[in-house]
Structure formats: structure tokens, C-alpha cells
PDB file of C-alpha atoms in Angstrom:
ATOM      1  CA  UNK H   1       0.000   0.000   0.000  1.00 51.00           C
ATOM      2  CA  UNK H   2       2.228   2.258   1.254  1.00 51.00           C
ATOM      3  CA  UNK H   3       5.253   1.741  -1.910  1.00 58.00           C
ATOM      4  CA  UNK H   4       5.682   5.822  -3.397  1.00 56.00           C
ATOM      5  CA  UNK H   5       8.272   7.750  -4.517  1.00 60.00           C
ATOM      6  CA  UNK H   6      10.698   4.156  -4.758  1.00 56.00           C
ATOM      7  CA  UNK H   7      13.696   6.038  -6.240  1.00 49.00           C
ATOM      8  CA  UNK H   8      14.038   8.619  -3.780  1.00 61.00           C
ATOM      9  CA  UNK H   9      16.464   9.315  -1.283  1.00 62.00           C
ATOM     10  CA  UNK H  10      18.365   6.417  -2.818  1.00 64.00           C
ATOM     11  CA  UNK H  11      22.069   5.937  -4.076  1.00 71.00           C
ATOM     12  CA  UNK H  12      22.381   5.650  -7.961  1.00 71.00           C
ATOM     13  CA  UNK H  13      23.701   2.165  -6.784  1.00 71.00           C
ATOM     14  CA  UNK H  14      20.324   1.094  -5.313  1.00 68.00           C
ATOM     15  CA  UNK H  15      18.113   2.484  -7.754  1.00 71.00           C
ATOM     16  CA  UNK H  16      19.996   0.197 -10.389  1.00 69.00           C
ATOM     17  CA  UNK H  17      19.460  -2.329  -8.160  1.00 70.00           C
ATOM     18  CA  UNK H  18      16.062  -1.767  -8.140  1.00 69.00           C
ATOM     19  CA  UNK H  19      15.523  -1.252 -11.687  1.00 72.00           C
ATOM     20  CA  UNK H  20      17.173  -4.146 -12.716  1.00 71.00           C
ATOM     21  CA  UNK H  21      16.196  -6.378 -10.235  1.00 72.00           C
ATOM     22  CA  UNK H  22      12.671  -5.371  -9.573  1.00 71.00           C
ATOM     23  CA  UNK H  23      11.331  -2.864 -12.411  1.00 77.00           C
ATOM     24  CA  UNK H  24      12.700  -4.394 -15.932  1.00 84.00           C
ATOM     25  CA  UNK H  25      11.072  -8.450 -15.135  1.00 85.00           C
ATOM     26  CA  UNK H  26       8.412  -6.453 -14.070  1.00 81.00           C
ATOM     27  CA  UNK H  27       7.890  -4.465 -17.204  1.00 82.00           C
ATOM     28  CA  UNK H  28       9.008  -7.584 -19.352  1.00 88.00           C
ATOM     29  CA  UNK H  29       6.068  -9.736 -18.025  1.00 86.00           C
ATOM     30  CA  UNK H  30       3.792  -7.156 -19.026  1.00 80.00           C
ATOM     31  CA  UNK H  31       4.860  -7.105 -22.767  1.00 83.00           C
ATOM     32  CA  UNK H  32       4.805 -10.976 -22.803  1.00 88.00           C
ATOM     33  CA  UNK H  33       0.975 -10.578 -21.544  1.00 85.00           C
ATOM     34  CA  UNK H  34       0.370  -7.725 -23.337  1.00 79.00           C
ATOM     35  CA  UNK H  35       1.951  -9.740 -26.728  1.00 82.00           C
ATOM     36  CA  UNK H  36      -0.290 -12.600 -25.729  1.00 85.00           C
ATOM     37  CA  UNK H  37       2.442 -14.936 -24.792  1.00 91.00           C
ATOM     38  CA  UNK H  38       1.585 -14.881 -21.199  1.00 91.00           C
ATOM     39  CA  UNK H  39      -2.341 -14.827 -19.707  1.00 90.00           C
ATOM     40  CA  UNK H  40      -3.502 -11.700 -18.408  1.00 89.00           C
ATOM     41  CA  UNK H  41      -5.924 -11.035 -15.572  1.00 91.00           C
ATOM     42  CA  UNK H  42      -9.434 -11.881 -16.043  1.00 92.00           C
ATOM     43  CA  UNK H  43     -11.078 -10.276 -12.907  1.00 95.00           C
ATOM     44  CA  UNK H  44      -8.616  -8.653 -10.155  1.00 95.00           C
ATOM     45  CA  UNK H  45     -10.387  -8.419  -6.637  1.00 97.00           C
ATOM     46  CA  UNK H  46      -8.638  -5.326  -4.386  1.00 97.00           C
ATOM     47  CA  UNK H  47      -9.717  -3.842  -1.463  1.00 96.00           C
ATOM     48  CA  UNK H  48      -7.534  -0.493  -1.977  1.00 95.00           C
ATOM     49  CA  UNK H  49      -9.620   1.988  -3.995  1.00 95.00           C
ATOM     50  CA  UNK H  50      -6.538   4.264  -4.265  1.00 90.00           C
ATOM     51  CA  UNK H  51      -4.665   1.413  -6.321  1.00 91.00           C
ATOM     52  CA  UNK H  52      -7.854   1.041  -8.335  1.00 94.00           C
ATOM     53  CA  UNK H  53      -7.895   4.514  -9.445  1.00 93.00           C
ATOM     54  CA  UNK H  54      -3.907   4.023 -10.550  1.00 89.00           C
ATOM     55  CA  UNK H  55      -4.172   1.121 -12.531  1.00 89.00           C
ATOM     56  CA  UNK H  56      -7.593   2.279 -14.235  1.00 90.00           C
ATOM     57  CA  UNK H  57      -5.403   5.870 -14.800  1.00 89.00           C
ATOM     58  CA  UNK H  58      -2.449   3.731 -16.486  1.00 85.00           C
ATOM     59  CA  UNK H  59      -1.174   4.038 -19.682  1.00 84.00           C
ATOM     60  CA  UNK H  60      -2.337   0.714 -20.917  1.00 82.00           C
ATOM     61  CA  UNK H  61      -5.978   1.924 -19.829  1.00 85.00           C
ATOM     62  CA  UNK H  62      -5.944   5.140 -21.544  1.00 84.00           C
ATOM     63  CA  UNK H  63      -5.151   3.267 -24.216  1.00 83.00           C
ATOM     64  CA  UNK H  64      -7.377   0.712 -24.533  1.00 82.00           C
ATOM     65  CA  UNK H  65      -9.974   3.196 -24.290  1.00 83.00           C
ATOM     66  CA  UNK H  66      -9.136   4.890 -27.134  1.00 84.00           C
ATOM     67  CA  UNK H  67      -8.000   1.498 -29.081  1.00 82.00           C
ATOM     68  CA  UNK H  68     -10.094  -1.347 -27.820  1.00 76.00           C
ATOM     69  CA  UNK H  69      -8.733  -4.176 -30.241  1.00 74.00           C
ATOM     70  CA  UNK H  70      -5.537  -3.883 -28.801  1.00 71.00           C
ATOM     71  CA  UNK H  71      -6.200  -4.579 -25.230  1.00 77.00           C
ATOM     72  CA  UNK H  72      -2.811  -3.633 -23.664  1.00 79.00           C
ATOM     73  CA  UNK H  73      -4.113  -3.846 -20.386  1.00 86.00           C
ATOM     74  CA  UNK H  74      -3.275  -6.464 -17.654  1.00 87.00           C
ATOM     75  CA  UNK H  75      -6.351  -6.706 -15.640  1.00 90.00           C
ATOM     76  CA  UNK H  76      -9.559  -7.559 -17.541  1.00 88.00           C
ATOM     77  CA  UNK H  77     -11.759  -6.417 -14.875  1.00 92.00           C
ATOM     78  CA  UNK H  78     -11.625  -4.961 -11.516  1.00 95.00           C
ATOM     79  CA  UNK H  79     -13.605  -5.536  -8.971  1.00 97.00           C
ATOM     80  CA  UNK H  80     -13.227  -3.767  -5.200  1.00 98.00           C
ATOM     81  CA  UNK H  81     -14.303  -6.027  -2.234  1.00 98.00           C
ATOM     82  CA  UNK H  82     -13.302  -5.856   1.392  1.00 98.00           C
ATOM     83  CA  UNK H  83      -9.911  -6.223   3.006  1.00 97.00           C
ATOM     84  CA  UNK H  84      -8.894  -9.324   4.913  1.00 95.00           C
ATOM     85  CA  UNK H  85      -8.593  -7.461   7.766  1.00 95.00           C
ATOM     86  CA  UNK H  86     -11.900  -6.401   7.858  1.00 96.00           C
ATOM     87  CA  UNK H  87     -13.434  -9.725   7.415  1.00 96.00           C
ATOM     88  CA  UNK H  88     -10.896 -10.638  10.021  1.00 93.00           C
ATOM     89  CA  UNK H  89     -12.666  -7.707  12.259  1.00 94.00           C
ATOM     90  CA  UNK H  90     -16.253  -9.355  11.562  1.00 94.00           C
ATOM     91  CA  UNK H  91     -15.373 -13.004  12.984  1.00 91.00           C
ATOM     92  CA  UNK H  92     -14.404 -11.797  16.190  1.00 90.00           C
ATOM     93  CA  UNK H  93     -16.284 -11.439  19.368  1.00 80.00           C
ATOM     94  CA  UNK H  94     -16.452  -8.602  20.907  1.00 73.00           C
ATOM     95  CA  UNK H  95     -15.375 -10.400  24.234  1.00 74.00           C
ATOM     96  CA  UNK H  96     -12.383 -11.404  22.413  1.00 84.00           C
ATOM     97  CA  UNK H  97     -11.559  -7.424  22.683  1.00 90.00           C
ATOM     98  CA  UNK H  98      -9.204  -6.558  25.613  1.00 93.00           C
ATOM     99  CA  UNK H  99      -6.488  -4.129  26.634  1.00 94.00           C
ATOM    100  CA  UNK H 100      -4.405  -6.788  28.358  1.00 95.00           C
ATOM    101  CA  UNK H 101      -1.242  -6.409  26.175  1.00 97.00           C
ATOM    102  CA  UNK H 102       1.433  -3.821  24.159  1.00 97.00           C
ATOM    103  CA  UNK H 103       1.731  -5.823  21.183  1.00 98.00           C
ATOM    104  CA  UNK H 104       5.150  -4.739  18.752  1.00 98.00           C
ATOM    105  CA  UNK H 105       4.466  -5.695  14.909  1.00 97.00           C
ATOM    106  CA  UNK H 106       8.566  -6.564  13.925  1.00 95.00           C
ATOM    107  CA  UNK H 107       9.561  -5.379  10.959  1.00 92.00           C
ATOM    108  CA  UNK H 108      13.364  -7.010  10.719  1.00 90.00           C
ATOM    109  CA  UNK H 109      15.584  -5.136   9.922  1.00 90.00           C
ATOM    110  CA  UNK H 110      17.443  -8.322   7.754  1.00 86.00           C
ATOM    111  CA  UNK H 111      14.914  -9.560   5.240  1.00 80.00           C
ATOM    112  CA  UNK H 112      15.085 -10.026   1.639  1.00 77.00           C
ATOM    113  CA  UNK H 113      12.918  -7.666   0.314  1.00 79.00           C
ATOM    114  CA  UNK H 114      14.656  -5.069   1.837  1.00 76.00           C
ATOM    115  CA  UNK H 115      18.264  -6.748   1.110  1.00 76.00           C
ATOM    116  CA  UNK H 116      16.880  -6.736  -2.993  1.00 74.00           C
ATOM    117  CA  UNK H 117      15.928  -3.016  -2.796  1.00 75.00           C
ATOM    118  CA  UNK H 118      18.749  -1.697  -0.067  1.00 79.00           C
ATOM    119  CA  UNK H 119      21.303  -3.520  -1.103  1.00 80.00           C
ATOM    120  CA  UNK H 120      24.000  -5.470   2.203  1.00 80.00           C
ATOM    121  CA  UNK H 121      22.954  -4.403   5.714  1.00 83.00           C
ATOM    122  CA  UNK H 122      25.428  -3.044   8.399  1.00 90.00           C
ATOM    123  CA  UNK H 123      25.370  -5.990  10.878  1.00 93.00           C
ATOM    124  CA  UNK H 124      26.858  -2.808  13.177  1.00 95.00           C
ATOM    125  CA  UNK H 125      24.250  -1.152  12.479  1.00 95.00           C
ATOM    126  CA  UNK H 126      21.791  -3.534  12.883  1.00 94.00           C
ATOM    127  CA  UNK H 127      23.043  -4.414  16.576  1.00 96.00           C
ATOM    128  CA  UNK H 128      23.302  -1.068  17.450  1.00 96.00           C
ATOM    129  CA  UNK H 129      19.229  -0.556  16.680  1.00 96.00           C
ATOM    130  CA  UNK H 130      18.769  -3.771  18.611  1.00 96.00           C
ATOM    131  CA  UNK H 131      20.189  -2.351  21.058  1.00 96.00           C
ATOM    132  CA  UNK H 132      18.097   0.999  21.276  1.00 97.00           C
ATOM    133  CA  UNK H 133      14.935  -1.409  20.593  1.00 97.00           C
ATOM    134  CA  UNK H 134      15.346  -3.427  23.660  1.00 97.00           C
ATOM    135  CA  UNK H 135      16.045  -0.309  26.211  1.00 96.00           C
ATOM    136  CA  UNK H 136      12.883   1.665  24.300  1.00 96.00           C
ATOM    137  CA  UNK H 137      10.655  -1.767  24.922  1.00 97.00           C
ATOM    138  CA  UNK H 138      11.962  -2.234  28.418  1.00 96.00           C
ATOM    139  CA  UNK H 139      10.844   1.912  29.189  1.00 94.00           C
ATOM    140  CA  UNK H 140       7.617   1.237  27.773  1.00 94.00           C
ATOM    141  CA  UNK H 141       6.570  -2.251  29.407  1.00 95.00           C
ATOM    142  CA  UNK H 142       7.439  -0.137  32.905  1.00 93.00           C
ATOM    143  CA  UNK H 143       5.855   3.213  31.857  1.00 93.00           C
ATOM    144  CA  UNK H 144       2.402   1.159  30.936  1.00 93.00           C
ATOM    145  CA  UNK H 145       2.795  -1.660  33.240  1.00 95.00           C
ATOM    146  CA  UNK H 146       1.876  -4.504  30.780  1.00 96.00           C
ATOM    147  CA  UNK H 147       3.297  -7.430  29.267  1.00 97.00           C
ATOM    148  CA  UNK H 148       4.971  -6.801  26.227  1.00 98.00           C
ATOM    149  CA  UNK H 149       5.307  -9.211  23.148  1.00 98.00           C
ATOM    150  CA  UNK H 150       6.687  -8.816  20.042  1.00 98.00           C
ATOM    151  CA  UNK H 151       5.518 -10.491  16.891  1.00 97.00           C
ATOM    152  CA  UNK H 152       8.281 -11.645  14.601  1.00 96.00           C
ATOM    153  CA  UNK H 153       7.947 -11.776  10.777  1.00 93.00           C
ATOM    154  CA  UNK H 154       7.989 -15.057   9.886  1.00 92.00           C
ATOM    155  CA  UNK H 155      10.785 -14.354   6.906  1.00 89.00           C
ATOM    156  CA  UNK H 156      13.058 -12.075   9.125  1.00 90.00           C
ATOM    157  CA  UNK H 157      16.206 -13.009  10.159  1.00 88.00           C
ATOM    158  CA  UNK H 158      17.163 -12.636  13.682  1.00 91.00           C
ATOM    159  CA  UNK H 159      19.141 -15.212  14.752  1.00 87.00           C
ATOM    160  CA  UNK H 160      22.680 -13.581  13.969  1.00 86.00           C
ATOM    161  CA  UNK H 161      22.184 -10.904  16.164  1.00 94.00           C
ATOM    162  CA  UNK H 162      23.176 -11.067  19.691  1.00 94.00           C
ATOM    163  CA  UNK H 163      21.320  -7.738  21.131  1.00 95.00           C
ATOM    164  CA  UNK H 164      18.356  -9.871  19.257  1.00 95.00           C
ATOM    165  CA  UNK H 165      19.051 -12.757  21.474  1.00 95.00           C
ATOM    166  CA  UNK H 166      18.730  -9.749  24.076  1.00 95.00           C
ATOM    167  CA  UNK H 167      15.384  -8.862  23.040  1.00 96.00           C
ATOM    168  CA  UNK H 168      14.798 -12.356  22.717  1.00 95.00           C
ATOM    169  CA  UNK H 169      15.771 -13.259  26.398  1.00 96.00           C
ATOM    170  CA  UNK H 170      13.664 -10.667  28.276  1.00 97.00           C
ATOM    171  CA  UNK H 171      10.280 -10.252  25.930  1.00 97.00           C
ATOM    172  CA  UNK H 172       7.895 -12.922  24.382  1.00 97.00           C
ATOM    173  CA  UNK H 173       7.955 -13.402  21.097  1.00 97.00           C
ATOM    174  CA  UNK H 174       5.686 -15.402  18.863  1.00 97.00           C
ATOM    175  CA  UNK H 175       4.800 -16.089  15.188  1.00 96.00           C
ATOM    176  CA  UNK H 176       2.178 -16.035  13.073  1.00 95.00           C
ATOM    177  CA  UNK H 177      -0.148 -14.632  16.341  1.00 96.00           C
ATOM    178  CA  UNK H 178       0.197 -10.929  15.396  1.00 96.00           C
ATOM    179  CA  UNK H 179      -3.771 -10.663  15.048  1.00 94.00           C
ATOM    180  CA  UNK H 180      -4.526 -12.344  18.183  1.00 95.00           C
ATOM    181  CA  UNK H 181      -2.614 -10.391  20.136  1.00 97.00           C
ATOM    182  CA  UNK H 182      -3.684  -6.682  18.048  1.00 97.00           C
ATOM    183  CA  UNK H 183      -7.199  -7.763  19.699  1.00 96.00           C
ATOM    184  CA  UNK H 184      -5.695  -8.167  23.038  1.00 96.00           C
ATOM    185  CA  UNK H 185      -3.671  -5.235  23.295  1.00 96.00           C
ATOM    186  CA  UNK H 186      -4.071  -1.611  25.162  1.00 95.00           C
ATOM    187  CA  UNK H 187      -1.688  -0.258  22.655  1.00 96.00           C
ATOM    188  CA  UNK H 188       0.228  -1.150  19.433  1.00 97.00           C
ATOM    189  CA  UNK H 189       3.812  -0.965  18.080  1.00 97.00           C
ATOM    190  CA  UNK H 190       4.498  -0.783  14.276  1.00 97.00           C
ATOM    191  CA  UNK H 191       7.004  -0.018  12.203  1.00 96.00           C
ATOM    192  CA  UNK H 192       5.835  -0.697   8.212  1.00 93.00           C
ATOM    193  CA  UNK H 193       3.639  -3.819   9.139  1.00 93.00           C
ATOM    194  CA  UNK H 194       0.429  -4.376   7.416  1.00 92.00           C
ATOM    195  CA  UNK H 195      -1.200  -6.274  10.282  1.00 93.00           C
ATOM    196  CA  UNK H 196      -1.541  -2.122  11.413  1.00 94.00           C
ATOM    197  CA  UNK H 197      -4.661  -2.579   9.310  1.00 96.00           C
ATOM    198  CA  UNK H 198      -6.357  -5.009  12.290  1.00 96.00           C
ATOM    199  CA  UNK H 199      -5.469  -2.097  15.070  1.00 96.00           C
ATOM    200  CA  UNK H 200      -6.631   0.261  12.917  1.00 96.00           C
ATOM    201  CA  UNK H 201     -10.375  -1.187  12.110  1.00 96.00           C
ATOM    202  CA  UNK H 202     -10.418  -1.983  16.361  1.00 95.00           C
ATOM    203  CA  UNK H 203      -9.210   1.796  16.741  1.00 94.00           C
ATOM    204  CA  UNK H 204      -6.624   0.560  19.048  1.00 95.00           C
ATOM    205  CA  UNK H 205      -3.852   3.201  19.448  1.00 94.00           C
ATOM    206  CA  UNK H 206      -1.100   3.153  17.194  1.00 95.00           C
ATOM    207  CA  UNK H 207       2.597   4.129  17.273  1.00 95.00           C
ATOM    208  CA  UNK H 208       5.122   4.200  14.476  1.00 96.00           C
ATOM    209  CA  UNK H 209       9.076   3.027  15.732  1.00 97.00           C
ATOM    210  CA  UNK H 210      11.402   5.668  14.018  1.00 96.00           C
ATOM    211  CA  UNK H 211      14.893   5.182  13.761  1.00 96.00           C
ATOM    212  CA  UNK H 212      18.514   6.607  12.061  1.00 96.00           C
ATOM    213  CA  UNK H 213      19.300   2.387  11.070  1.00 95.00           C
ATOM    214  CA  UNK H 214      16.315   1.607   9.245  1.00 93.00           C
ATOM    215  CA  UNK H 215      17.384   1.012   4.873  1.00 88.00           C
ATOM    216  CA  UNK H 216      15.323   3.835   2.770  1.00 85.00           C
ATOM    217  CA  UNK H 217      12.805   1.592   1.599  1.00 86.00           C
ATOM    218  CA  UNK H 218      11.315   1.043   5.706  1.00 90.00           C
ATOM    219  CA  UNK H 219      11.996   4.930   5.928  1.00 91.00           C
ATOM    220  CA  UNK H 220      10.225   5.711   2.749  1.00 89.00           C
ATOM    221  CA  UNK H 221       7.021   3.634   3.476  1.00 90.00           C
ATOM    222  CA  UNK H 222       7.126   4.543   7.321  1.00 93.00           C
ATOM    223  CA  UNK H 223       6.361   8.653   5.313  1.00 91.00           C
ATOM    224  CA  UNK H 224       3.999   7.245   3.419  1.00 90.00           C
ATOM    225  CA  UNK H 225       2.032   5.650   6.489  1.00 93.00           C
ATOM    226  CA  UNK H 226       2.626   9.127   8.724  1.00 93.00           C
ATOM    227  CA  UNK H 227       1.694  11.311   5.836  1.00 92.00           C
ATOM    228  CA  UNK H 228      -1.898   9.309   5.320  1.00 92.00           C
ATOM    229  CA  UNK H 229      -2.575   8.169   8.859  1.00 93.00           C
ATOM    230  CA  UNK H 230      -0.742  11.080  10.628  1.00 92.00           C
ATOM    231  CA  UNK H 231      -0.514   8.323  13.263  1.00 94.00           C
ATOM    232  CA  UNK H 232       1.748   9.346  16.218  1.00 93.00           C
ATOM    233  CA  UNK H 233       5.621   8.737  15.979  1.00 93.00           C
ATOM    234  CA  UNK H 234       8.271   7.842  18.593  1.00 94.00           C
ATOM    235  CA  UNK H 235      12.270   8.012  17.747  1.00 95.00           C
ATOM    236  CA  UNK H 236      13.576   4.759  19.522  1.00 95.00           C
ATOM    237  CA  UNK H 237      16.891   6.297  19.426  1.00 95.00           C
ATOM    238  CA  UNK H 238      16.334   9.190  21.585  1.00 90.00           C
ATOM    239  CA  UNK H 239      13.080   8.243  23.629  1.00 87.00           C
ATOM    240  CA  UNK H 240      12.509  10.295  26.519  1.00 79.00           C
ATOM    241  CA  UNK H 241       9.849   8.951  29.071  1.00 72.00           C
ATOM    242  CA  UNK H 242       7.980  11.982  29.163  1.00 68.00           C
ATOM    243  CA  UNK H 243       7.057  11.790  25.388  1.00 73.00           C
ATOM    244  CA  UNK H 244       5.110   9.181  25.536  1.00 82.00           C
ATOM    245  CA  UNK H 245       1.627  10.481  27.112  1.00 77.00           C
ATOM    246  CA  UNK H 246       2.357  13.545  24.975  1.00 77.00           C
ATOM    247  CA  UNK H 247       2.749  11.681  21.753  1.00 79.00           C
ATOM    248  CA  UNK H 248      -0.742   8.948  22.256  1.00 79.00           C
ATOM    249  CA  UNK H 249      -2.972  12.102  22.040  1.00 77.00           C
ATOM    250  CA  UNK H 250      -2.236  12.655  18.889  1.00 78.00           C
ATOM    251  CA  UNK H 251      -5.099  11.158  17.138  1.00 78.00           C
ATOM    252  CA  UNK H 252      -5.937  12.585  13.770  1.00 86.00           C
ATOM    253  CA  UNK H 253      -9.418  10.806  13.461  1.00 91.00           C
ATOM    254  CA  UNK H 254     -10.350  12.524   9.883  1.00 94.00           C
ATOM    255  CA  UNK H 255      -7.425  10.751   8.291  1.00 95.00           C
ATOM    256  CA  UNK H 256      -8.263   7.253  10.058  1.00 95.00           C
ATOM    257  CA  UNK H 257     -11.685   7.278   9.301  1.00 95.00           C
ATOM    258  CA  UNK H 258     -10.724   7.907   5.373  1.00 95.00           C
ATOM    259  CA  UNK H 259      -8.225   5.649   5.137  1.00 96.00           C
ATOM    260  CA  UNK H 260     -10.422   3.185   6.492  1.00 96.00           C
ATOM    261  CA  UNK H 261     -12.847   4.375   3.634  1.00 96.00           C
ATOM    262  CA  UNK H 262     -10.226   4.296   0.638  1.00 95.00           C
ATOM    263  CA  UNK H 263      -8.743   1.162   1.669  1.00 95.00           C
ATOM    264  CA  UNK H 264     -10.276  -1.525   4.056  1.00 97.00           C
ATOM    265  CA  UNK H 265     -13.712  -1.426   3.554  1.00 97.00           C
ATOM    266  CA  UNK H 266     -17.024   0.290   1.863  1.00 96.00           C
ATOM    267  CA  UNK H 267     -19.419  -2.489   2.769  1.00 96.00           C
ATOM    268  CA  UNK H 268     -19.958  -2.846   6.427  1.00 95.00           C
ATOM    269  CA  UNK H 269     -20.897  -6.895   7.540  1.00 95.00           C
ATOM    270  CA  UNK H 270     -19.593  -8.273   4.770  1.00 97.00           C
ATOM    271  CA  UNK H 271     -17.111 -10.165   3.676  1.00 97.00           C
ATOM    272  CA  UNK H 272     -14.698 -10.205   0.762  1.00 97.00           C
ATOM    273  CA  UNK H 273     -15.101 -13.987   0.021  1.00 97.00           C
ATOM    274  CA  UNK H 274     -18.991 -13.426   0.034  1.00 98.00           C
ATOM    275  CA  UNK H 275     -18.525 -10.255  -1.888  1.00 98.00           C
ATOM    276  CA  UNK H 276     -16.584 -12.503  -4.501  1.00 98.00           C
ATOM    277  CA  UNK H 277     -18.968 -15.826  -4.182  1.00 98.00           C
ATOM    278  CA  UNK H 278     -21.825 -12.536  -5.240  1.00 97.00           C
ATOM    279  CA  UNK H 279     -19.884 -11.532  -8.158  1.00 97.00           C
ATOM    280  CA  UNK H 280     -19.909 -14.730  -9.059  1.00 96.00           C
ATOM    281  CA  UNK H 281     -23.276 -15.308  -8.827  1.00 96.00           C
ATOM    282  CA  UNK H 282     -24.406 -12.445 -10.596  1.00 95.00           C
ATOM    283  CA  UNK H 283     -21.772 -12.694 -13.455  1.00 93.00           C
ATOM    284  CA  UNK H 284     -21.926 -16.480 -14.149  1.00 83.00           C
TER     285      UNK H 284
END
């Protein structure tokens, strides 16, 4: 969602990268499909109005609207349903809802996607934000008073890290339990995670980790997310205790409540496997 401006702030070394790597198969695939060689996209279901309007202001669009027998464009059809997270939001039980927890949605800071776009990380680096991660969680889990647990991407990598193995040592961690613990929590940690989406439909506080060590693509999308949620920040690498209460009442519910709109859901008690099963239905 969040992916703008991908050549910014970026070394002519990592923008190759990225072109090469990431851009040109991308852009190849599309000839092949729009040459006939590979399929294209019958009906695309997306929950992101915002990327809707893109692709349907695309080149290949324009295009076809103007030259029909060509048909240069990938998707067929496009059809808007609900976000997972939403028709996560509609299974649960409202008794399910607590404030027991401060739940921290770990982005790693060694991954691959990041490693393809931002080239080697600093392992320096790397331990040194660690390092400023564990005192920041340690503040916070005494300034609240609640347990805090830390869900791990199941494709980071941790394990070379020793101020991980800190982190590790003094906090629960857990995988592939992100959502159950969003519902449980008083208060949420996030970094460039989608699972935000969950807190965000449950209106559970949010705060975005800053920091000097993240690679420009996490710093990049972690604008994006401030600049269209305007959901409070915190620096993890110069925290001060006092900032804390100051920084949770920021709250700018305008921006929430149309983001919300634009990207997780415009059909309330529904969800987006019915919403397909319907088109379905009506189109078969």
C-alpha cells in the first residue's frame, strides 16, 4: 500500500538495483501478456480503492480506451471487495476485545525484500538498533505496566544478532499470532507492518518506531504511512519517558476514518469472500 516515490532518497547504486532487479522483469512480463504470450488477468479483486484509481489511470488503460482491439491492459476487470482485515474484524467477538497487552508488529531489519531493494545491511548497524529497541521496549513495558510481546515476521532473520538474542531473552515473542494479540492489546507498536490494518479497524492506538538504522525503503514507506494516517511517531533512538503520554494524544481521526474508507472497507458486515462468491453469482 504504502510503496511511493521508490527512487528517492536512494544511491544511484540502489536504484539500479532496483531497476534491474525489480522494475525491468516487471515491465518484461507485461509485454509478454500484453503480446499474448503470457495470460492476463481476467477479474482482479482489491480492497484499496486508491490502487484502483492508478491502474484504471495507467497508460495501458488510456489506451485501450481509445483502441479497444488492442487490449494492452493487464487486468480484464476490476472488482473492489473488502480487506482481509476487515473480514478478520467481523469473525471476532467482541469479548475477544481486551487491553491486556502492548503488542510490537517486527519489521526485521534483515529480510530479503529489503536486502533486494537496499542492497548489504550493516550488521553494526543492525546491533546497534537492537540495542536501542530493547532499552525503548523495556521503558515502555514499565511506563504502561503490561506485558509486552513482540511479533516476529515469519521471513526475518534474527538469529545472527546477539542484542536480538537480548530482546529475545527478556520479551515474548511469537509467530504467526500478530492478530490475536492486536485484539488483546491496550496499545500497538508498528514499524511498516500491514497487520496495522487489524489495530486500525479496532481503533486501538497506534505508534510508528522511528529510527537513524532503518534502509530507505522502511523509511520511505514509514512517510507514506505518517503522511496518510498522521498516526503518532516515537524516535527509539532518543526516547525520553515523558514523550510518551504527549505523543498517544495525537489522534488525527479525519485521516483514520478515510483511510479506512479508501482502503479496508465500503461495505460494512460483509465479507470479501462473500462479496466474490456474489460476483460470481451475478456474473456467471
Amino acid at each position: 500500500i504504502f510503496e511511493k516515490k521508490l527512487y528517492e532518497g536512494r544511491t544511484v547504486k540502489q536504484s539500479f538495483r532496483i531497476l534491474f532487479k525489480m522494475r525491468l522483469i516487471n515491465y518484461f512480463h507485461r509485454l509478454m501478456c500484453a503480446l499474448y504470450f503470457y495470460p492476463k488477468i481476467n477479474v482482479h479483486f482489491d480492497c484499496d480503492q486508491s490502487r484502483i484509481d492508478l491502474i484504471n489511470r495507467s497508460i495501458s488503460k488510456k489506451i485501450d480506451k481509445i483502441i479497444p482491439f488492442f487490449k494492452l491492459s493487464y487486468y480484464e476487470k476490476i472488482i473492489r471487495i473488502n480487506s482481509k482485515d476487515y473480514s478478520d474484524f467481523l469473525k471476532l467477538k467482541q469479548k475477544k476485545i481486551e487491553k491486556k497487552y502492548i503488542t510490537l508488529c517486527d519489521s526485521p531489519m534483515a529480510h530479503d525484500d529489503f536486502l533486494l531493494r537496499d542492497g548489504p545491511y550493516n550488521i553494526s548497524e543492525v546491533e546497534k538498533y537492537y540495542k536501542n529497541l530493547f532499552f525503548f521496549l523495556k521503558k515502555i513495558e514499565k511506563i504502561f505496566n503490561k506485558k509486552l510481546i513482540i511479533c516476529l515476521h515469519p521471513k526475518g532473520k534474527y538469529k545472527h544478532f546477539k542484542n536480538f538474542k537480548l530482546i529475545k531473552d527478556n520479551f515474548k515473542t511469537v509467530y504467526f499470532k500478530t492478530d490475536y494479540y492486536i485484539t488483546k492489546s491496550y496499545l500497538v507498536l508498528n514499524v511498516i507492518s500491514s497487520t496495522m490494518n487489524l489495530a486500525t479497524i479496532l481503533n486501538k492506538p497506534v505508534i510508528i518506531l522511528k529510527s537513524k538504522y532503518y534502509g530507505n525503503t522502511v523509511k520511505g514507506k514509514i512517510e507514506n504511512i505518517l503522511n496518510e494516517l498522521d498516526y503518532p511517531s516515537i524516535n527509539i533512538d532518543n526516547f525520553k519517558k515523558e514523550n510518551i503520554h504527549r505523543v498517544l494524544k495525537k489522534n488525527n481521526s479525519k485521516k483514520i476514518k478515510l483511510y479506512k474508507k479508501n482502503r479496508l472497507f465500503f461495505e460494512k458486515n460483509i465479507s470479501d469472500i462473500q462479496q466474490i462468491i456474489n460476483f460470481f453469482k451475478k456474473n456467471s
